mmCIF file of C-alpha atoms in Angstrom:
data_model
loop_
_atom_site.group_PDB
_atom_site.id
_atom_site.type_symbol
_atom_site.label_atom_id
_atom_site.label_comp_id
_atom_site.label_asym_id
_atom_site.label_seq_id
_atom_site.Cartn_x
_atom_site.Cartn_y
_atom_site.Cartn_z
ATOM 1 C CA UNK W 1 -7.130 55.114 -239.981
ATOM 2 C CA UNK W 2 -3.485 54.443 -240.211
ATOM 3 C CA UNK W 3 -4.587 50.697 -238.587
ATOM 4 C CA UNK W 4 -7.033 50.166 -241.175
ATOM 5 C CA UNK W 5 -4.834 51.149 -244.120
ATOM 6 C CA UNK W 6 -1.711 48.653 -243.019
ATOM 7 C CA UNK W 7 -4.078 46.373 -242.868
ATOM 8 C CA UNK W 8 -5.410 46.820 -246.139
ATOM 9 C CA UNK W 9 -2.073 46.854 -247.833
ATOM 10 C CA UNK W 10 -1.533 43.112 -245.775
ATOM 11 C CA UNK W 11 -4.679 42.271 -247.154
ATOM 12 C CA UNK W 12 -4.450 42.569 -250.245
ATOM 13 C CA UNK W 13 -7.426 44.751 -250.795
ATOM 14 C CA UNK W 14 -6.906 47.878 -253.510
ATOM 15 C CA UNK W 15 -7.663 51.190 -252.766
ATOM 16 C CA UNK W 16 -9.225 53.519 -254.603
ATOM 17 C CA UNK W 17 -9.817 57.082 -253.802
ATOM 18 C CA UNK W 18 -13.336 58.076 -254.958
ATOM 19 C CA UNK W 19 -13.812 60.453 -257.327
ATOM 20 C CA UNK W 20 -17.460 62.594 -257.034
ATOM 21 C CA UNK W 21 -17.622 65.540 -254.983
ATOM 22 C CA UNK W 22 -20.512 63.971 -253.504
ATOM 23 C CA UNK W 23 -19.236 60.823 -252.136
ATOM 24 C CA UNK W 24 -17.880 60.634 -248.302
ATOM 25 C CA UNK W 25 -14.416 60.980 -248.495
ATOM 26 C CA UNK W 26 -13.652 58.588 -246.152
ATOM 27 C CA UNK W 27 -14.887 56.067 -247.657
ATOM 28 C CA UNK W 28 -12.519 53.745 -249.562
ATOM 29 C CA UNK W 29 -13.918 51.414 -252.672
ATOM 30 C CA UNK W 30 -12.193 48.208 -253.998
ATOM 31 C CA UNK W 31 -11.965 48.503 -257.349
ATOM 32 C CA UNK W 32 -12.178 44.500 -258.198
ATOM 33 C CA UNK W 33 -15.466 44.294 -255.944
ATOM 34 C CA UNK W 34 -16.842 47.256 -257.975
ATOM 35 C CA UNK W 35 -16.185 45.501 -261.356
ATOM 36 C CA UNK W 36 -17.340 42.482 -260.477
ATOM 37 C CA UNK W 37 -21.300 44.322 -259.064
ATOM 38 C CA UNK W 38 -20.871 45.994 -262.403
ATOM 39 C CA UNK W 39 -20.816 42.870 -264.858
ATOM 40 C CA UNK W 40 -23.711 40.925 -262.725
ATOM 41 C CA UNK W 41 -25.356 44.174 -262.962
ATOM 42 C CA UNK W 42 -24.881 44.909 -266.619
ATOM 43 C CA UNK W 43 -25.421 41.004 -267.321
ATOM 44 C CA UNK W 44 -28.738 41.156 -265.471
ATOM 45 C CA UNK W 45 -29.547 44.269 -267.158
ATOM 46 C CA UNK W 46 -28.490 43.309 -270.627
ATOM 47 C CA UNK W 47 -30.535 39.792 -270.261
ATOM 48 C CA UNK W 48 -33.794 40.995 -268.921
ATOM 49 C CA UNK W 49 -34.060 43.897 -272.268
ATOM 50 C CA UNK W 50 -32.934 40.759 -274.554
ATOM 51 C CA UNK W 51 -36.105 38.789 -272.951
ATOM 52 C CA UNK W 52 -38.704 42.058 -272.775
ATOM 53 C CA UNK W 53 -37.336 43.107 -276.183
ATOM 54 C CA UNK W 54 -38.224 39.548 -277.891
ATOM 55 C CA UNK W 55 -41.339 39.892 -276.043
ATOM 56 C CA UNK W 56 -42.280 43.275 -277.347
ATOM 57 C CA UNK W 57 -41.663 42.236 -280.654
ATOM 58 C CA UNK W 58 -43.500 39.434 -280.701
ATOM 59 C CA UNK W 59 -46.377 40.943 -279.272
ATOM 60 C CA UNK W 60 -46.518 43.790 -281.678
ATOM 61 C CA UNK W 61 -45.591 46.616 -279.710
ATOM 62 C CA UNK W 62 -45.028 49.911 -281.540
ATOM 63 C CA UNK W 63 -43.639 53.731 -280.591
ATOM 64 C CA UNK W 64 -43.886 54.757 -277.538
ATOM 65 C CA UNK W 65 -45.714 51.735 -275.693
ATOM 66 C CA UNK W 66 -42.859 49.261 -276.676
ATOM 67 C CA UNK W 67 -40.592 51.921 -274.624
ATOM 68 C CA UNK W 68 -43.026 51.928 -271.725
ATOM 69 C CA UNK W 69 -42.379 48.456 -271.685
ATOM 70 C CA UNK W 70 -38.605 48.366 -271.535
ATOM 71 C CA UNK W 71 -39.382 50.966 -268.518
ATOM 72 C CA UNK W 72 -41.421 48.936 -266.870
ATOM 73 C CA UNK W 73 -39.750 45.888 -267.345
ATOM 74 C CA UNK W 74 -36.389 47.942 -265.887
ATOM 75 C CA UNK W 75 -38.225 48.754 -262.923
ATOM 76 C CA UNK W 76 -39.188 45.291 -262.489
ATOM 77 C CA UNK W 77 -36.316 44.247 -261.913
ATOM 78 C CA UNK W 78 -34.312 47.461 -259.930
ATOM 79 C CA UNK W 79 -37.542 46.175 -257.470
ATOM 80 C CA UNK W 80 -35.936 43.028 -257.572
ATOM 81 C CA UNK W 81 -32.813 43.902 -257.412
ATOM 82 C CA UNK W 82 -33.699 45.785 -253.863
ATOM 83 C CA UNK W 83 -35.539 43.372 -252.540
ATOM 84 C CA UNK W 84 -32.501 41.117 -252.968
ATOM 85 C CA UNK W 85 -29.928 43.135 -251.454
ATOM 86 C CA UNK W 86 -32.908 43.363 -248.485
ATOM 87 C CA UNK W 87 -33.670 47.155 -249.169
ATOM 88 C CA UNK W 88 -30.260 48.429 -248.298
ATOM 89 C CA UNK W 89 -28.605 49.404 -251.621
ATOM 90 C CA UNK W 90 -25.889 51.109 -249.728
ATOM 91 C CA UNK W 91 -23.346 48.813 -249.340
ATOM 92 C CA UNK W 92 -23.379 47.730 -253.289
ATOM 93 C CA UNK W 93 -23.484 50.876 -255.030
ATOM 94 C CA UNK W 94 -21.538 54.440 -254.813
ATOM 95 C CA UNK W 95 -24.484 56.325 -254.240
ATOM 96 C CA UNK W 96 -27.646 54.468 -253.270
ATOM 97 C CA UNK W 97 -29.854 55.736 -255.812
ATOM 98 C CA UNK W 98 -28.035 54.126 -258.752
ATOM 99 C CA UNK W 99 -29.819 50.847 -258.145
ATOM 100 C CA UNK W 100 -32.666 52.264 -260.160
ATOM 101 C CA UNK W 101 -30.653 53.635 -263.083
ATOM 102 C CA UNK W 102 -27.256 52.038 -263.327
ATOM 103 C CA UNK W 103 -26.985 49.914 -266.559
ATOM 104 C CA UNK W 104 -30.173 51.218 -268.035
ATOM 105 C CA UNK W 105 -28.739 52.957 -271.143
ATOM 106 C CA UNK W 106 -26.473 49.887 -272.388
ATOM 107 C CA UNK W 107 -29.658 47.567 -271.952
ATOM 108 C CA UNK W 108 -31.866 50.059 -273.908
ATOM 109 C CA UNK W 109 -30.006 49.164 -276.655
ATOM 110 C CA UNK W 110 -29.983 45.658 -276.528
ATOM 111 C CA UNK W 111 -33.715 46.286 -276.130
ATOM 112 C CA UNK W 112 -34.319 48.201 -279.347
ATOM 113 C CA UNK W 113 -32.308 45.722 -281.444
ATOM 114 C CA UNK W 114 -34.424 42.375 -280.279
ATOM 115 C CA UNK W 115 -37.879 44.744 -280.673
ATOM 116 C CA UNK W 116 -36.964 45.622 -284.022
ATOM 117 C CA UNK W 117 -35.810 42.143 -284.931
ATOM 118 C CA UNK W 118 -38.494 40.078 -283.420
ATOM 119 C CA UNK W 119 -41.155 42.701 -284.593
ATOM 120 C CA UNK W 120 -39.950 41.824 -288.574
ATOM 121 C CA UNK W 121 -39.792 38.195 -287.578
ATOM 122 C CA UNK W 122 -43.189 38.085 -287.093
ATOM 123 C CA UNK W 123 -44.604 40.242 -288.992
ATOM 124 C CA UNK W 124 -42.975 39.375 -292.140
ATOM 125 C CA UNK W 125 -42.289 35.735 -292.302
ATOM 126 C CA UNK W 126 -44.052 33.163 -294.338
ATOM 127 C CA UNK W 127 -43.808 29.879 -292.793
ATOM 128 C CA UNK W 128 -45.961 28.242 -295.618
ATOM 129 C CA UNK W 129 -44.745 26.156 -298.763
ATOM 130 C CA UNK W 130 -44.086 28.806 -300.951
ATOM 131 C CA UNK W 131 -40.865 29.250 -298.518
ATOM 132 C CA UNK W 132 -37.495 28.933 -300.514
ATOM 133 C CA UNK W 133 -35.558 26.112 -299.593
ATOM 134 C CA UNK W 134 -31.906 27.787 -298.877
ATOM 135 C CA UNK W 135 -33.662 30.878 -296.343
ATOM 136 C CA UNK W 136 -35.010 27.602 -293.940
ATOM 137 C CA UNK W 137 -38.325 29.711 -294.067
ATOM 138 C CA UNK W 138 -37.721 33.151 -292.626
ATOM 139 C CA UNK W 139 -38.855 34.884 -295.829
ATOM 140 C CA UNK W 140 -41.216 37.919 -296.696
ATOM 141 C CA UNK W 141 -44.073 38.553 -297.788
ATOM 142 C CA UNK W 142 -44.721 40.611 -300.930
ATOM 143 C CA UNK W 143 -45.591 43.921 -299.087
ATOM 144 C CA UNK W 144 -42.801 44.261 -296.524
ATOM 145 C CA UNK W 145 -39.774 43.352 -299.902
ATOM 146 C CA UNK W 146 -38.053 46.413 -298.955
ATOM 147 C CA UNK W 147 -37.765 46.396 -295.485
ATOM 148 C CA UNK W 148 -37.007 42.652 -295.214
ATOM 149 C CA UNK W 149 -34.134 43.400 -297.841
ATOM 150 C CA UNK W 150 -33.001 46.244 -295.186
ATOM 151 C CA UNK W 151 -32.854 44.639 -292.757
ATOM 152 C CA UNK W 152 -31.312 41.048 -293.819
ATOM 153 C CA UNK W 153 -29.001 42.609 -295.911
ATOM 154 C CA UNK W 154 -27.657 44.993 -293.051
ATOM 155 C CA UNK W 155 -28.078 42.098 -290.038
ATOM 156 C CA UNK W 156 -26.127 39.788 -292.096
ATOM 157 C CA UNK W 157 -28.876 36.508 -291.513
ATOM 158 C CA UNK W 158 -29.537 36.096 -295.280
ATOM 159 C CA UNK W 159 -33.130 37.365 -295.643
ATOM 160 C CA UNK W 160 -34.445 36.558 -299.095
ATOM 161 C CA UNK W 161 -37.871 38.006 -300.033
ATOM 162 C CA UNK W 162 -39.945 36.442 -302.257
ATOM 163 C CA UNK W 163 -42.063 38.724 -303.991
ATOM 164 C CA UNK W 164 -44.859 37.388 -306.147
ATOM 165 C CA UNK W 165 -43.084 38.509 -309.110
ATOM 166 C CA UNK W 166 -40.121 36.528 -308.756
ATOM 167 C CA UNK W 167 -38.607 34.021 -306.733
ATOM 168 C CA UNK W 168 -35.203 34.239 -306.669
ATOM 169 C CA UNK W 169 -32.522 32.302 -305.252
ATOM 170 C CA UNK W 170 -30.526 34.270 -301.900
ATOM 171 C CA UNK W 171 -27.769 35.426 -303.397
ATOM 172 C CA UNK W 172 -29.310 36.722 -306.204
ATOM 173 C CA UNK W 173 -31.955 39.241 -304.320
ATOM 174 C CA UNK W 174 -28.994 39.960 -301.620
ATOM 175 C CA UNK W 175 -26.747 41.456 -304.535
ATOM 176 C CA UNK W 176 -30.048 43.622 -305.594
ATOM 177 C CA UNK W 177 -30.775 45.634 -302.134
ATOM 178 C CA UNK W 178 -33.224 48.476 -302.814
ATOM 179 C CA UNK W 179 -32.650 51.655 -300.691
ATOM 180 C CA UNK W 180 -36.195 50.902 -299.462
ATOM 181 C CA UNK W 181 -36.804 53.030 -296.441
ATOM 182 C CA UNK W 182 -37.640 51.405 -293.202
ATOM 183 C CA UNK W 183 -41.343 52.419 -293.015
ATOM 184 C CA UNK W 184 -42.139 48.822 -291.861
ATOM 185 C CA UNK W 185 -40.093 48.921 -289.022
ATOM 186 C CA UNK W 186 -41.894 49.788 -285.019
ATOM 187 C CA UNK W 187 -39.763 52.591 -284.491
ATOM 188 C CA UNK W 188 -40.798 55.152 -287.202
ATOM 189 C CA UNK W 189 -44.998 55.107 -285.933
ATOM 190 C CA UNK B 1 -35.481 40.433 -245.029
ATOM 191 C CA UNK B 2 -33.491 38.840 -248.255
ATOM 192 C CA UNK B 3 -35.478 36.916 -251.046
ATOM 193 C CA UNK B 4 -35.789 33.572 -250.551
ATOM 194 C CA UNK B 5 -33.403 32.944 -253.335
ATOM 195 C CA UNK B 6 -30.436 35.463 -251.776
ATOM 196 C CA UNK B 7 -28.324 32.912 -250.485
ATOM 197 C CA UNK B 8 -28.075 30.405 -253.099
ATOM 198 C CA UNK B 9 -24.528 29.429 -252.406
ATOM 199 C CA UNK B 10 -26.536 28.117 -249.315
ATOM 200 C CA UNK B 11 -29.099 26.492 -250.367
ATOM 201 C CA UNK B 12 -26.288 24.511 -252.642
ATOM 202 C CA UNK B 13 -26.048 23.843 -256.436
ATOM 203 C CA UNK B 14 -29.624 22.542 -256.450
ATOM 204 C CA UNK B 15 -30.924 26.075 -257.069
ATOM 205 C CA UNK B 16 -28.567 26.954 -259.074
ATOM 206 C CA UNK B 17 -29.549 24.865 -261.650
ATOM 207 C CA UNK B 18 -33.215 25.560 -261.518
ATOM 208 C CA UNK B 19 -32.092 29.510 -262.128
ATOM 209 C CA UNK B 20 -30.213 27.823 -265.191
ATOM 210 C CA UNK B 21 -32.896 25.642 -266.443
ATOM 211 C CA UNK B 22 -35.654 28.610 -266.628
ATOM 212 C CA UNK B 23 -33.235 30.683 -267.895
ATOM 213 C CA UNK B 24 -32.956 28.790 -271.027
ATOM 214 C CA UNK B 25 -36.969 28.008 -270.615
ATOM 215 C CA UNK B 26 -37.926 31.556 -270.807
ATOM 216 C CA UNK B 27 -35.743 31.642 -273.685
ATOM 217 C CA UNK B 28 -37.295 29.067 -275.055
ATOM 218 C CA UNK B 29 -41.086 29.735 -274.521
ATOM 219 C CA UNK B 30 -40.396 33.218 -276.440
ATOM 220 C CA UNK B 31 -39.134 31.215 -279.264
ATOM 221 C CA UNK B 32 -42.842 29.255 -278.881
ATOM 222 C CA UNK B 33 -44.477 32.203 -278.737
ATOM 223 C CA UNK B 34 -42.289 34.217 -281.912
ATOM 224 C CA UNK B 35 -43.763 30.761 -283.834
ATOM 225 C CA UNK B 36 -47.688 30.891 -282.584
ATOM 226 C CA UNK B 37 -47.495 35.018 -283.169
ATOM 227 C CA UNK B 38 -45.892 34.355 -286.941
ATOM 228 C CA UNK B 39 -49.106 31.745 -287.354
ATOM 229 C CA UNK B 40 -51.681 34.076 -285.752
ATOM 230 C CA UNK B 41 -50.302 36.798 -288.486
ATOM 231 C CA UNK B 42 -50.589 33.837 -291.353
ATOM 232 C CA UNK B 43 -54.176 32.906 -290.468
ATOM 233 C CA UNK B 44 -54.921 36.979 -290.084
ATOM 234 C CA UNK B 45 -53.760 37.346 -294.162
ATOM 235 C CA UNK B 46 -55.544 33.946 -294.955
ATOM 236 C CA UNK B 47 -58.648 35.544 -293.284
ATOM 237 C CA UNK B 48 -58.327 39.346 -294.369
ATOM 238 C CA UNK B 49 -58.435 40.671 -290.917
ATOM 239 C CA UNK B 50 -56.058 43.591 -289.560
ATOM 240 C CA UNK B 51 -53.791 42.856 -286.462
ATOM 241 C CA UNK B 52 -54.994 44.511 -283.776
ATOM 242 C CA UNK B 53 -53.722 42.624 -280.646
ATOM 243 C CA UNK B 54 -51.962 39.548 -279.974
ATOM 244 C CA UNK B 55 -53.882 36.377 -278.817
ATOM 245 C CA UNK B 56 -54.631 35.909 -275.095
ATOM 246 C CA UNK B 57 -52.189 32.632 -275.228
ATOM 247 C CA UNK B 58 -49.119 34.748 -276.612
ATOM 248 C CA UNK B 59 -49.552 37.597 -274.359
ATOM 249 C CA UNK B 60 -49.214 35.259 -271.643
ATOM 250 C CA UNK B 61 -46.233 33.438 -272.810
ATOM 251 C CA UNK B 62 -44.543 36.335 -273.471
ATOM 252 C CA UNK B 63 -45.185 38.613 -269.876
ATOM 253 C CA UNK B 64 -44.660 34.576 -268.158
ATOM 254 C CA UNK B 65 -41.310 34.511 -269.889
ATOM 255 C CA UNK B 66 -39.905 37.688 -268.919
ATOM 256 C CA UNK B 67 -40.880 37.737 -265.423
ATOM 257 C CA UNK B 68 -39.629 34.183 -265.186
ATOM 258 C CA UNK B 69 -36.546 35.360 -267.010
ATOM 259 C CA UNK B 70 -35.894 38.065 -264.906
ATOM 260 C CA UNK B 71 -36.304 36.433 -261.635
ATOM 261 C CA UNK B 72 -34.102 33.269 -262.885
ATOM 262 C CA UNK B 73 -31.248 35.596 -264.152
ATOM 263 C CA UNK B 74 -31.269 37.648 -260.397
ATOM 264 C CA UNK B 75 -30.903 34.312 -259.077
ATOM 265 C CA UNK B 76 -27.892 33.354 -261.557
ATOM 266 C CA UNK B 77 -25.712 36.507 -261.685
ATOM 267 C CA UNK B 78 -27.313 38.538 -259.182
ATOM 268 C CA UNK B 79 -24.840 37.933 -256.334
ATOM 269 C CA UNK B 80 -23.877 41.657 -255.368
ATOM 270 C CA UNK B 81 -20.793 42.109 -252.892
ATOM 271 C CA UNK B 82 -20.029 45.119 -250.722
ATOM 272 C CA UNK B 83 -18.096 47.396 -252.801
ATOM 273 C CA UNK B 84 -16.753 49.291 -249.431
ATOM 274 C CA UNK B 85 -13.628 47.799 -247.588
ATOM 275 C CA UNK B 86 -14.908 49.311 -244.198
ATOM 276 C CA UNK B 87 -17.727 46.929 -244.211
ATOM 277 C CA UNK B 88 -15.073 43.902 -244.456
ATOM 278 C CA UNK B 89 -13.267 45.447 -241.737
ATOM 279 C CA UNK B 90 -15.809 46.174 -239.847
ATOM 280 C CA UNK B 91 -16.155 42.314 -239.184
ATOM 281 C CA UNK B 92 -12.747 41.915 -238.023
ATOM 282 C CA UNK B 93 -12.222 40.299 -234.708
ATOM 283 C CA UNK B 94 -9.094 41.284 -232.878
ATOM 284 C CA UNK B 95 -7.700 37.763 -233.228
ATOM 285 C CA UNK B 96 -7.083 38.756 -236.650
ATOM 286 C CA UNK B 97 -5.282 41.909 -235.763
ATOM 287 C CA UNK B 98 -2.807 40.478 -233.093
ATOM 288 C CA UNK B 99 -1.022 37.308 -234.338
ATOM 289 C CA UNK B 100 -1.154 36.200 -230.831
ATOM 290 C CA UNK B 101 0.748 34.870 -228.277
ATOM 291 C CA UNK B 102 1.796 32.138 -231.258
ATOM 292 C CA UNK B 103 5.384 34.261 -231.327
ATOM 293 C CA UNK B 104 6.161 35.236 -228.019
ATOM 294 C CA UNK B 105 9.530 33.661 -227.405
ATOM 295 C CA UNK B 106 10.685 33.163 -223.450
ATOM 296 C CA UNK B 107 13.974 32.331 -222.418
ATOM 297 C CA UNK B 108 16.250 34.820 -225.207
ATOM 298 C CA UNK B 109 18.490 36.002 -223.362
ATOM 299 C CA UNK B 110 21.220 34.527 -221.814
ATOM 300 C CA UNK B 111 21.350 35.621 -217.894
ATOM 301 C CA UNK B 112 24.583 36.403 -216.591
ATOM 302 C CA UNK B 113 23.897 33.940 -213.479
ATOM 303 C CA UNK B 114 22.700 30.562 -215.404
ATOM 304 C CA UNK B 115 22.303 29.231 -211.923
ATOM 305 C CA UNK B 116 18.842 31.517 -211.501
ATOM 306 C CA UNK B 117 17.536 30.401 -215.089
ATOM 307 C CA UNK B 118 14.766 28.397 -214.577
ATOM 308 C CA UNK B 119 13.500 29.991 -210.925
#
């Protein structure tokens, strides 16, 4: 042991003492090798609920089914993730079992937010002529006003519904947001 | 056994850039399918039908472009090192250990009989 640690401190390599009660003790962990597993990790994790999210959306996924599918699109790829490190997790991870769950709870969010998104994109844009020349085309329909003024106004992309009332120009129907709740939106069924 | 993609720094830049190209692709076909799904919905209100399930052609797209997604991303960042020093020790040889006979010096000291110096 004394070997190994002089030649860790000629190798460069930090140490790190780790800190569960669960770990072997005698075990030591670089620190820069464990960052670096955790962005490709969290990069892979992030990506794949940005793709399955846009998917869900676009599909029309509500509730509880459009969570399955984040689940099952996570465990898609923790398969894949094994299969690539040739079924021996071990030597990448603290404990072995994180290969399944590490990451998953930052992803979910990225998940929700591109479901939610791509969900109103499709259901509530009118590609057609009566589309208003400064929104490039991403505007509502007359039912979903409210929730398209919700949610433009509070993701910043300059949704401007065009009711069949009115047709105003953007700036106009941003100053005027309604407190509309978001019944429109997947999450609330 | 590893994937067939595991060592892509072997198999050279070549598949890197196919994990970059369908990277972007996947990207891409969602953005092809958000389009066809936003016209499916415009000819459902031209028609008076209620949405029920997306076309065959979307659902498609859409699972095609996530698994290809996935499997191109594992392929572009999914290059996991040993997080445990051991293991790099472990491969140590013990030429690495002993610098080796590169430093052994003969011949320091000066004998008191120079005559018997080079016997």
């Amino acid at each position: 042991l004394v070997l190994q640690q002089a030649l860790l401190l000629a190798g460069g390599a930090s140490m790190e003492a780790p800190q569960e009660a669960d770990v072997d003790f005698s075990e030591i962990f670089s620190m820069d090798k464990i960052g670096y597993n955790a962005r490709s990790l969290n990069h892979c994790r992030v990506f794949v609920a940005i793709v399955s999210g846009m998917a869900a959306g676009i599909m029309g996924l509500t509730g509880l089914l459009g969570f399955a599918t984040f689940l099952l699109t996570t465990c898609i790829l923790s398969v894949l993730m094994f299969f690539k490190m040739g079924g021996q997790p071990k030597p990448y991870f603290k404990k072995p079992e994180e290969v399944w769950s590490e990451g998953v709870m930052a992803a979910m969010m990225s998940y929700i937010l591109f479901w939610t998104l791509f969900y109103d994109i499709v259901t509530s844009t009118d590609l057609g002529p009566s589309a208003h020349p400064l929104t490039l085309g991403i505007v509502s329909s007359g039912d979903t006003v409210g929730e398209a003024h919700a949610l433009g106004f509070h993701l910043g992309l300059g949704f401007a519904p065009a009711s069949r009332i009115t047709r105003t120009d953007a700036a106009e129907t941003r100053g005027d947001t309604a407190a509309h709740g978001s019944a429109g939106l997947p999450l609330s069924r | 056994g590893t994937s067939l993609c595991a060592e892509a720094a072997a198999c050279g830049p070549s598949m890197g850039r196919i994990h970059n190209f369908t990277v972007v692709a996947s990207l891409a076909i969602l953005i092809h399918a958000t389009v066809c799904a936003i016209q499916h919905r415009e000819y459902l209100k031209a028609v008076q039908q209620p949405f029920t399930h997306p076309p065959m052609e979307i659902s498609l797209q859409c699972v095609f472009a996530v698994l290809a997604g996935t499997w191109a991303v594992l392929g572009q960042k999914g290059n996991f090192v040993p997080i445990r020093t051991t293991t790099h020790l472990a491969m140590q040889t013990i030429d690495s250990l002993d610098p080796g006979p590169d430093f052994i010096h003969f011949n320091t000291r000066e004998l008191a009989d120079p005559a018997v110096a080079w016997v």
